[in-house]
mmCIF file of C-alpha atoms in Angstrom:
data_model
loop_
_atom_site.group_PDB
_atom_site.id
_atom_site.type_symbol
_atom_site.label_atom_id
_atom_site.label_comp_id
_atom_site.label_asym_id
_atom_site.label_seq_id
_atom_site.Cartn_x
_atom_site.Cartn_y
_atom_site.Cartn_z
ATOM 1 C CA UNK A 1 0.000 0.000 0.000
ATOM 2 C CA UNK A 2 0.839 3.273 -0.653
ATOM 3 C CA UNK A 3 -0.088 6.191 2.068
ATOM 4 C CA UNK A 4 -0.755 9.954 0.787
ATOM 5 C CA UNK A 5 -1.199 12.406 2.611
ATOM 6 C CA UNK A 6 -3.432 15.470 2.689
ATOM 7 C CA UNK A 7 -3.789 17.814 6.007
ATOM 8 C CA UNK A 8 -5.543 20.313 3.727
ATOM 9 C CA UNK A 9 -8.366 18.402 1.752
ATOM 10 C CA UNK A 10 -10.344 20.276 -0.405
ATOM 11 C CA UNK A 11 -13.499 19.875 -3.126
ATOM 12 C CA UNK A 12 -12.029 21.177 -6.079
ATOM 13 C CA UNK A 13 -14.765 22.705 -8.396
ATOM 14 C CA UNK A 14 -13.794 23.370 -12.148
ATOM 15 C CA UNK A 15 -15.263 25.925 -14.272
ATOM 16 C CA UNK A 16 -14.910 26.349 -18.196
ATOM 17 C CA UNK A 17 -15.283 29.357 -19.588
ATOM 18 C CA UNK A 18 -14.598 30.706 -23.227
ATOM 19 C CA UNK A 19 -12.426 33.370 -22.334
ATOM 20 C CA UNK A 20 -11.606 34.968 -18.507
ATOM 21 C CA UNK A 21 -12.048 38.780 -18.599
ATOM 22 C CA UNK A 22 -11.704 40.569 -15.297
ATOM 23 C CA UNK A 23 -15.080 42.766 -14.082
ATOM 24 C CA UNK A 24 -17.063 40.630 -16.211
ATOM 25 C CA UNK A 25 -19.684 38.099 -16.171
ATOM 26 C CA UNK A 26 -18.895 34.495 -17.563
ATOM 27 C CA UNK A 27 -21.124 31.763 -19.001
ATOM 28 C CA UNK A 28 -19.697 28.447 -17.466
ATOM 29 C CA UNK A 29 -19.355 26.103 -20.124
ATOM 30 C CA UNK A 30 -18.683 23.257 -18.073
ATOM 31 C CA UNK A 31 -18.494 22.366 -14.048
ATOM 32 C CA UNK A 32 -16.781 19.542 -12.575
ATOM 33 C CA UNK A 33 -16.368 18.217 -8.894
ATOM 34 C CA UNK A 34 -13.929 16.056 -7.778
ATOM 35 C CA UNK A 35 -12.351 15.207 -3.926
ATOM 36 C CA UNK A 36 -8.893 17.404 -4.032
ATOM 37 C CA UNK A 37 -5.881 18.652 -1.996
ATOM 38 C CA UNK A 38 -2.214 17.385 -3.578
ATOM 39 C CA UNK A 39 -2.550 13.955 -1.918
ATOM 40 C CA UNK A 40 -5.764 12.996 -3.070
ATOM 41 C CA UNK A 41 -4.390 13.996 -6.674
ATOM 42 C CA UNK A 42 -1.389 11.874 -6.250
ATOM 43 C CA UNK A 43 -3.602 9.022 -4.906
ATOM 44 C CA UNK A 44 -5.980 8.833 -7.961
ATOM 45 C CA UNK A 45 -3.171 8.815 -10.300
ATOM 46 C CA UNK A 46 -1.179 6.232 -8.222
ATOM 47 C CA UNK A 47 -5.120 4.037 -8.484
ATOM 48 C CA UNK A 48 -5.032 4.324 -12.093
ATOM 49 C CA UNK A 49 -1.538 3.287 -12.383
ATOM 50 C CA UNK A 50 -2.615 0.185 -10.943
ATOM 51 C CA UNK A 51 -1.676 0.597 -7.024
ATOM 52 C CA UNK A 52 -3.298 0.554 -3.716
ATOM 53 C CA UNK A 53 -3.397 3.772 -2.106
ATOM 54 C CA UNK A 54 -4.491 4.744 0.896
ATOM 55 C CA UNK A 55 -5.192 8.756 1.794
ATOM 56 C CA UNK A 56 -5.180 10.572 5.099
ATOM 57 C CA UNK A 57 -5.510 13.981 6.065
ATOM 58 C CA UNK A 58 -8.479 15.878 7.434
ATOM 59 C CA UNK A 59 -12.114 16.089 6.278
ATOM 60 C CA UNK A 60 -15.128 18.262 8.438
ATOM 61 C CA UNK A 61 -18.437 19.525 7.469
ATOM 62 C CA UNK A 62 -20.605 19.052 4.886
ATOM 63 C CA UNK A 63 -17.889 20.010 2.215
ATOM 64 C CA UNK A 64 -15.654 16.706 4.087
ATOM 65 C CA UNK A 65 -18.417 15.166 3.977
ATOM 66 C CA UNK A 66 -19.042 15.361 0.359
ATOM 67 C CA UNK A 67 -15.992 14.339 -0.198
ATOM 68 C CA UNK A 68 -15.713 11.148 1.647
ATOM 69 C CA UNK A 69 -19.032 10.702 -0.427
ATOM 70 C CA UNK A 70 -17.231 10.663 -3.514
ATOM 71 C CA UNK A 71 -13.982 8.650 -2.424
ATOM 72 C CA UNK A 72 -16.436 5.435 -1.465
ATOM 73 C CA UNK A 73 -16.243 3.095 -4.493
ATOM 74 C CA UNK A 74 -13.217 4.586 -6.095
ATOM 75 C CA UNK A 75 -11.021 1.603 -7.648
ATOM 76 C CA UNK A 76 -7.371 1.306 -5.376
ATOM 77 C CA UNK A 77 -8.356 4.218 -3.024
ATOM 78 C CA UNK A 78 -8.755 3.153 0.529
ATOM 79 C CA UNK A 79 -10.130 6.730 3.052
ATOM 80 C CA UNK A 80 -8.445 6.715 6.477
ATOM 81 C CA UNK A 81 -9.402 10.369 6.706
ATOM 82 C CA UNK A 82 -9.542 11.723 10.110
ATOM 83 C CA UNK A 83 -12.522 13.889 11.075
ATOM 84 C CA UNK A 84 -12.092 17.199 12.231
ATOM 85 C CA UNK A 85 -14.932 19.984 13.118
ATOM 86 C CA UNK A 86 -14.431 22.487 10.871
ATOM 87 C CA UNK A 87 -15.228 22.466 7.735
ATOM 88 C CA UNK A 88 -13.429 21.359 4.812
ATOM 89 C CA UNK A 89 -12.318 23.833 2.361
ATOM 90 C CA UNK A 90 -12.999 24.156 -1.492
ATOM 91 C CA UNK A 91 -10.500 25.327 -4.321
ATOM 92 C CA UNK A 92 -11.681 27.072 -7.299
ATOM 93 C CA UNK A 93 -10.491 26.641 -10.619
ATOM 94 C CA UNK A 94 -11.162 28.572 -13.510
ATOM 95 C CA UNK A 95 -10.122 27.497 -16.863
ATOM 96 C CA UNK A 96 -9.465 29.869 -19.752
ATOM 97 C CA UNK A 97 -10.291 28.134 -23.263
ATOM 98 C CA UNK A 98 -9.092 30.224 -25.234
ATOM 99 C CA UNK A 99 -5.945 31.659 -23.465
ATOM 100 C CA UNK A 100 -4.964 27.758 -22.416
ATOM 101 C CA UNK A 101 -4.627 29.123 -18.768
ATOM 102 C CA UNK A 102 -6.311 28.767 -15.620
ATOM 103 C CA UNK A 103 -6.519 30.776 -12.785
ATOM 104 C CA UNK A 104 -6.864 29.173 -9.107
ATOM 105 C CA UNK A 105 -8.745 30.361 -6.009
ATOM 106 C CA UNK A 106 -7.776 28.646 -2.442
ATOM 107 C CA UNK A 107 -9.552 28.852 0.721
ATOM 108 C CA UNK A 108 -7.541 28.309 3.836
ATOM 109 C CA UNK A 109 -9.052 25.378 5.284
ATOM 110 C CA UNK A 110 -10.520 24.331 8.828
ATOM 111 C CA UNK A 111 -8.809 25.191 12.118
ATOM 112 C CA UNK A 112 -7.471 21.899 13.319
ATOM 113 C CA UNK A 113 -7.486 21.287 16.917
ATOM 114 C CA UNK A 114 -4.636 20.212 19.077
ATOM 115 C CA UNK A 115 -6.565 17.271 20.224
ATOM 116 C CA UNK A 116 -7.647 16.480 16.112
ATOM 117 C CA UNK A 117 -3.967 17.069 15.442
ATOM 118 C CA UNK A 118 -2.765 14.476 17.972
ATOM 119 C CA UNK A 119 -5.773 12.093 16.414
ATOM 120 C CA UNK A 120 -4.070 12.476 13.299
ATOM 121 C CA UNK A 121 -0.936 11.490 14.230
ATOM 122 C CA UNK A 122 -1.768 8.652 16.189
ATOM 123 C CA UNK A 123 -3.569 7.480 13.301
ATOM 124 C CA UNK A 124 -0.736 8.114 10.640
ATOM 125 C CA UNK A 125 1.636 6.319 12.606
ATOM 126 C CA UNK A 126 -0.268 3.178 12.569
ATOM 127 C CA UNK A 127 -1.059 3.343 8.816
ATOM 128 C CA UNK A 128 2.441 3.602 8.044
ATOM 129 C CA UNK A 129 3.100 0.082 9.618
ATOM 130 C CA UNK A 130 1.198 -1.071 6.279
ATOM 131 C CA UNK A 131 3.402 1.557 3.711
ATOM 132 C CA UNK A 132 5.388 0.747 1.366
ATOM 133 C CA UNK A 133 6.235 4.647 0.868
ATOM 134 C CA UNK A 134 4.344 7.574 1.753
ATOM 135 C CA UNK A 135 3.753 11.189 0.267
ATOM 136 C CA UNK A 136 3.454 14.365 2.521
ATOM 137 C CA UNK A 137 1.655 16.797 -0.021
ATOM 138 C CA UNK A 138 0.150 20.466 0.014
ATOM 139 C CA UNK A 139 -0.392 23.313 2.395
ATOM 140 C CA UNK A 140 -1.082 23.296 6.286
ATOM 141 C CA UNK A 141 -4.419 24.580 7.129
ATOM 142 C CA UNK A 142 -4.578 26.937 10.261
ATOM 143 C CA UNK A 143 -3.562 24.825 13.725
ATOM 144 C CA UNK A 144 -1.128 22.849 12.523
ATOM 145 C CA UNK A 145 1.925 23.609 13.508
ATOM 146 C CA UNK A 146 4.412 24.801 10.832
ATOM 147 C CA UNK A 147 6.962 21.755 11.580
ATOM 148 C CA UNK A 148 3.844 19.248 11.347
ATOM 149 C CA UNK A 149 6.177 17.829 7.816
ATOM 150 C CA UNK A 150 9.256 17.644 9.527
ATOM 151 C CA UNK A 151 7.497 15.534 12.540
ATOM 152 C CA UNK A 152 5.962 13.458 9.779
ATOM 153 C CA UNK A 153 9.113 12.727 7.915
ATOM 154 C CA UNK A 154 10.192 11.508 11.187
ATOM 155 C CA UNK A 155 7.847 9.333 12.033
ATOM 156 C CA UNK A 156 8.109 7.730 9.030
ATOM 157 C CA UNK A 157 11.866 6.981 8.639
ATOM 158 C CA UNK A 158 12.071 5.573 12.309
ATOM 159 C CA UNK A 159 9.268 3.130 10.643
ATOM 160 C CA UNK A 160 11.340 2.617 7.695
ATOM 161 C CA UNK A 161 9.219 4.071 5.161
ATOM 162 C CA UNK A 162 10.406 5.915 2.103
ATOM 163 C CA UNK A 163 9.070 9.797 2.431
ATOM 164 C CA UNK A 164 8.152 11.629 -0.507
ATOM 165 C CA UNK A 165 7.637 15.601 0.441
ATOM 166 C CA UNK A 166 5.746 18.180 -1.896
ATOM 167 C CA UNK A 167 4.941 21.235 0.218
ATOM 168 C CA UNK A 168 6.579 25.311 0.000
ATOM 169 C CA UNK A 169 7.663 27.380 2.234
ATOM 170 C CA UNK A 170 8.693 27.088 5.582
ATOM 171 C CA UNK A 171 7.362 23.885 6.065
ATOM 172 C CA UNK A 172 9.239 23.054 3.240
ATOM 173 C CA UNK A 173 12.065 24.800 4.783
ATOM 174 C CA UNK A 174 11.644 22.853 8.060
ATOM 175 C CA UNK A 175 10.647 19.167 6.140
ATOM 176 C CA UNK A 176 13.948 19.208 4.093
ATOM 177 C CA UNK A 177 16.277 19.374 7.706
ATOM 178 C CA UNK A 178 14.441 16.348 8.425
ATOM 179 C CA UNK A 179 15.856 14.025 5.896
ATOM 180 C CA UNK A 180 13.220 13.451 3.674
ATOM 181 C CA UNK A 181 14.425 10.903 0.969
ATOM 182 C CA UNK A 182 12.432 12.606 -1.718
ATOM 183 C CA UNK A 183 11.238 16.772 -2.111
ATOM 184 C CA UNK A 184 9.341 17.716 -5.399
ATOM 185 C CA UNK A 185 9.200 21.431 -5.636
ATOM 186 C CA UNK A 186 8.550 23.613 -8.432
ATOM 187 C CA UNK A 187 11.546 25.915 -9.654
ATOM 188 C CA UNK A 188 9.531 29.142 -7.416
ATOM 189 C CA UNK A 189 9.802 26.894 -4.013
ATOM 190 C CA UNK A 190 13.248 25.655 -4.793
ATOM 191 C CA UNK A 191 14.291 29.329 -5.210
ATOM 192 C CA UNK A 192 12.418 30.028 -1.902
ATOM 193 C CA UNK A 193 14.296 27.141 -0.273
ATOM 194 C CA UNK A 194 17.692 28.008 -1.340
ATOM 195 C CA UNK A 195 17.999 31.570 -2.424
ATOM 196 C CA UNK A 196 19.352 30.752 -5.932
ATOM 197 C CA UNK A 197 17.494 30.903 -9.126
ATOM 198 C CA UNK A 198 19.853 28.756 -11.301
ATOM 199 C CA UNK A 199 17.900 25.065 -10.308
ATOM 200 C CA UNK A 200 20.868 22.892 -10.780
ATOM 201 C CA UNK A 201 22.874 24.709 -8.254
ATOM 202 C CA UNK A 202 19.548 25.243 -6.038
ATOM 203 C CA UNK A 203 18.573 21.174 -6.119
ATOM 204 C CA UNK A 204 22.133 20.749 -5.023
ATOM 205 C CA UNK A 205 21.542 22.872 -2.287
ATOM 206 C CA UNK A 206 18.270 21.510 -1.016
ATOM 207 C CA UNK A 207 20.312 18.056 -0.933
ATOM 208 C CA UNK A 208 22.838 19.164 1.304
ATOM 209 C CA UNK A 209 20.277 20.694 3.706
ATOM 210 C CA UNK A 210 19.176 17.432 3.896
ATOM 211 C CA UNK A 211 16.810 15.597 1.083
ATOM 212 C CA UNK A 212 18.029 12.734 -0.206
ATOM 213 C CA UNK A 213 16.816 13.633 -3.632
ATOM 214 C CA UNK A 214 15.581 16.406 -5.322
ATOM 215 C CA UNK A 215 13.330 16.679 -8.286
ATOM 216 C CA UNK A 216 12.838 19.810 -9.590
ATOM 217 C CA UNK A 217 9.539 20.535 -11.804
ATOM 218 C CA UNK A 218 10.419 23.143 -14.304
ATOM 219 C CA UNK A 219 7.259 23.287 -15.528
ATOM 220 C CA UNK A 220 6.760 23.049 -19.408
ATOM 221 C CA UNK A 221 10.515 22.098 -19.486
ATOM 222 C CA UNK A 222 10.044 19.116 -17.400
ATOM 223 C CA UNK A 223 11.984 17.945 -14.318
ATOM 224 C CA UNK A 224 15.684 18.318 -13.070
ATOM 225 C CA UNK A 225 16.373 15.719 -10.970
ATOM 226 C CA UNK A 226 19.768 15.167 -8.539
ATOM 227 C CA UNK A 227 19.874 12.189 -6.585
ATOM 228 C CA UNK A 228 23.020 9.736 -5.128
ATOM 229 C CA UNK A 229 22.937 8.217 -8.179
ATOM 230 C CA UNK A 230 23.335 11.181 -10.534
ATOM 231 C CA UNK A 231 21.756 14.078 -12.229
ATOM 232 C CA UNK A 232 19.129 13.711 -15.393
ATOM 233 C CA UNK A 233 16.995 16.498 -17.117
ATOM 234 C CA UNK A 234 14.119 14.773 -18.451
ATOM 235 C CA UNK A 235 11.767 16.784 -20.959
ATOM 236 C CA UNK A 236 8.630 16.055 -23.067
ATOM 237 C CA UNK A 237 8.963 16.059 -26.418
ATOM 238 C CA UNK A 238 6.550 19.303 -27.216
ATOM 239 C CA UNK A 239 4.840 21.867 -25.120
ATOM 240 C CA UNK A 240 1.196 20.929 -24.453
ATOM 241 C CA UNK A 241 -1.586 23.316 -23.746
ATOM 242 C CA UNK A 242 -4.583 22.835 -21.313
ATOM 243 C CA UNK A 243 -5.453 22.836 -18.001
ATOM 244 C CA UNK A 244 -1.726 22.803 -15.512
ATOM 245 C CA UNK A 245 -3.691 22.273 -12.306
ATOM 246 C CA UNK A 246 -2.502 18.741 -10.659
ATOM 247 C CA UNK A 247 0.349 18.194 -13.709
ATOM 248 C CA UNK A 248 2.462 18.482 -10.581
ATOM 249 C CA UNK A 249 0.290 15.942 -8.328
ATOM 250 C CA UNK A 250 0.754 13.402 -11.468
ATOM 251 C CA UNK A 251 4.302 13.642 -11.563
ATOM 252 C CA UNK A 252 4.416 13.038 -7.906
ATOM 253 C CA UNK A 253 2.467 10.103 -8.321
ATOM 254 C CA UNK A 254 4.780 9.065 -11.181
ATOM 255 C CA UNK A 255 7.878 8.959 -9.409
ATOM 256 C CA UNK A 256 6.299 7.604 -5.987
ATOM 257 C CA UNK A 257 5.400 4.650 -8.404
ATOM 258 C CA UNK A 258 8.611 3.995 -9.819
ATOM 259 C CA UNK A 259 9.993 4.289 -6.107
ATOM 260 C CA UNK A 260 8.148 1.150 -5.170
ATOM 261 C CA UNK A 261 8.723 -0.669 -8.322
ATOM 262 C CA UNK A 262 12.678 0.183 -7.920
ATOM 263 C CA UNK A 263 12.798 1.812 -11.337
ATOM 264 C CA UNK A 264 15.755 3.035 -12.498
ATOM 265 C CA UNK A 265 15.948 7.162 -12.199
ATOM 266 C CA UNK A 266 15.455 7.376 -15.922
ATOM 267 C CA UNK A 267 12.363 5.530 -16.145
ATOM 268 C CA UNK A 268 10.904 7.103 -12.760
ATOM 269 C CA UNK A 269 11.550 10.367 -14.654
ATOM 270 C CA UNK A 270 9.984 9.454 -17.901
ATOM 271 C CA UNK A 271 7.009 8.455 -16.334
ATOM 272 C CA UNK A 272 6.665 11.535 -14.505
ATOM 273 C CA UNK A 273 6.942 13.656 -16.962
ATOM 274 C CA UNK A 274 4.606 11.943 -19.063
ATOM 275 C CA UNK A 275 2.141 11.583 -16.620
ATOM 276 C CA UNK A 276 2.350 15.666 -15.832
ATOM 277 C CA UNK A 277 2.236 16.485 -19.402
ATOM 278 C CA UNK A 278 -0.695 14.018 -19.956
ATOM 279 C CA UNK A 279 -2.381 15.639 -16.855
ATOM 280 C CA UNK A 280 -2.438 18.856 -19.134
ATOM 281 C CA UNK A 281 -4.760 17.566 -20.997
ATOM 282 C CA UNK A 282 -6.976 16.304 -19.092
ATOM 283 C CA UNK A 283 -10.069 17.901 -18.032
ATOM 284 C CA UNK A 284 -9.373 17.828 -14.015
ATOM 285 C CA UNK A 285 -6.639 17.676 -11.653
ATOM 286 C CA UNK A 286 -6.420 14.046 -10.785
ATOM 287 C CA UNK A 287 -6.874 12.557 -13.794
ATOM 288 C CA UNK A 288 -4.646 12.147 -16.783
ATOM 289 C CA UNK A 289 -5.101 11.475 -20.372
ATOM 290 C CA UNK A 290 -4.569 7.792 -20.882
ATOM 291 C CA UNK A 291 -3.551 7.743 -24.704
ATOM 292 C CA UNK A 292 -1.296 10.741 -24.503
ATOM 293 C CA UNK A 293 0.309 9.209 -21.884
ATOM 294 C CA UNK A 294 1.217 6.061 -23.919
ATOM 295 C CA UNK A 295 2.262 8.016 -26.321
ATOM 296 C CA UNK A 296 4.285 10.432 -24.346
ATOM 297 C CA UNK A 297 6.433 8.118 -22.231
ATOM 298 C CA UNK A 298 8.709 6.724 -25.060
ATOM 299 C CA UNK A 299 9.176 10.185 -26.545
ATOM 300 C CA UNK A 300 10.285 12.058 -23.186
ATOM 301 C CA UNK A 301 14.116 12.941 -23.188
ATOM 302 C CA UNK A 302 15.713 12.001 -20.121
ATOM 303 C CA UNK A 303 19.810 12.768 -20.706
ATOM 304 C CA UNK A 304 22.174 12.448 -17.661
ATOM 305 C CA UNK A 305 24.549 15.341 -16.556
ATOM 306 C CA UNK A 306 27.942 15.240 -15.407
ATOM 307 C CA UNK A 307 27.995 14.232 -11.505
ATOM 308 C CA UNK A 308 27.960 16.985 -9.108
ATOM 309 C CA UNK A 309 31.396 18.292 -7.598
#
């Protein structure tokens, strides 16, 4: 089994529209719902890659409940959500046909309780007896405390579980002294991390604050990856237009996948990559397009790079 997971669950709504103009109304072409928040992303991808996931995080009110509603009877996807009173939070999305582009709106997300945060933990630290790897993913919502990743990360390497971390900030900040074996940031949060702009340099630095590994998304350029093993820049073979939202979650998913098959770095890369830019084009975050993703993964570039000094 593979554990995600999600402190900051969210319904993620989708709109369509023909073209987003600010201080104007919009006909909605098309509205989709769909159980969200990073982990649950990662876990549907992970499902339809043929896995057994299981997600955790928190889910309150009628928006938690809605969806819990929506997990039951998804293939692969085991809920181990823990309640919490407050209410779940929904994420907007708002996709721009013509422009290719979509513009996101987040809400914060419940105010977690010490007593629901010690719940949680209690309860992540007997699903992880059942992990083969986990994945930390997304934002905090207000109450947990800032080094909840680091705590996490932890927890899971006294259990000998491989920990995959996808987060900003400082909890990124705080995650990485932990030893994580795996961080995914985007080239904005590794600049955060490190101070440097150049991502090569900067995913060498994140290593030696302590991940393991660093892969890098660079966003229509693919990922950047530096590990123990060596360095590879894997790309697509052609930009792809659509909607971005989740191409990040997918790539998680891929290499979290190729972790617990023992792929080869080259092949956990492909598959990421393809999986990202096959998320593109998909209507929803979450879900990928199956075809392009066939055809994608034996056309994506991975090429190795001298190793580091």
């Amino acid at each position: 089994m593979i554990l995600t997971v999600t402190l900051n669950t969210a319904l993620d709504i989708t709109y369509r529209v023909r073209a987003l103009r600010p201080h104007a109304s919009h006909r909605v072409s098309e509205v989709t719902e769909r159980p969200g928040g990073k982990g649950l992303n990662v876990a549907r991808v992970l499902a339809a890659l043929g896995h057994e996931v299981t997600v955790t995080g928190f889910a309150g009110g009628a928006t938690g409940r809605e969806v819990r509603e929506r997990l039951i009877g998804t293939p692969g996807i085991a809920d181990a959500l823990v309640p919490v009173s407050g209410a779940t939070r929904r994420t907007i999305a708002v996709v721009d046909e013509d422009a290719g582009d979509t513009t996101q709106l987040n809400e914060p997300g419940p105010a977690v309780t010490p007593a629901e945060w010690h719940a949680f933990q209690e309860a992540y630290g007997e699903l992880l007896a059942g992990a083969r790897a986990v994945a930390l993913c997304g934002s905090l919502p207000p109450g947990v405390p800032v080094n909840a990743y680091a705590g996490l990360i932890r927890t899971a390497r006294a259990a000998g579980v491989p920990v995959l971390l996808d987060t900003s900030g400082e909890p990124l900040r705080r995650g990485v002294a932990a030893r994580p074996d795996l961080i995914k940031p985007n080239a904005e949060e590794l600049a955060e991390l490190t101070g440097s702009h150049e991502p090569l340099r900067a995913a060498q630095d994140a290593r030696r604050r302590g991940a393991r590994s660093v892969v890098a998304s660079l966003g229509a350029d693919g990922l950047l990856a530096t590990t123990p093993e060596g360095r590879w820049r894997a790309a697509p073979p052609a930009r792809v237009r659509g909607n971005p939202a989740g191409a990040g979650d997918s790539a998680v998913a891929g290499l979290l996948s190729g972790l617990v098959e023992a792929l080869p770095w080259p092949d956990r890369l492909a598959r990421a990559t393809a999986l990202s830019a096959a998320t593109v084009l998909a209507p929803v975050a979450g879900e990928f397009d199956r075809a392009a993703y066939r055809e994608l993964l034996g056309r994506v570039a991975v090429t190795a790079e001298a190793t580091a000094a």
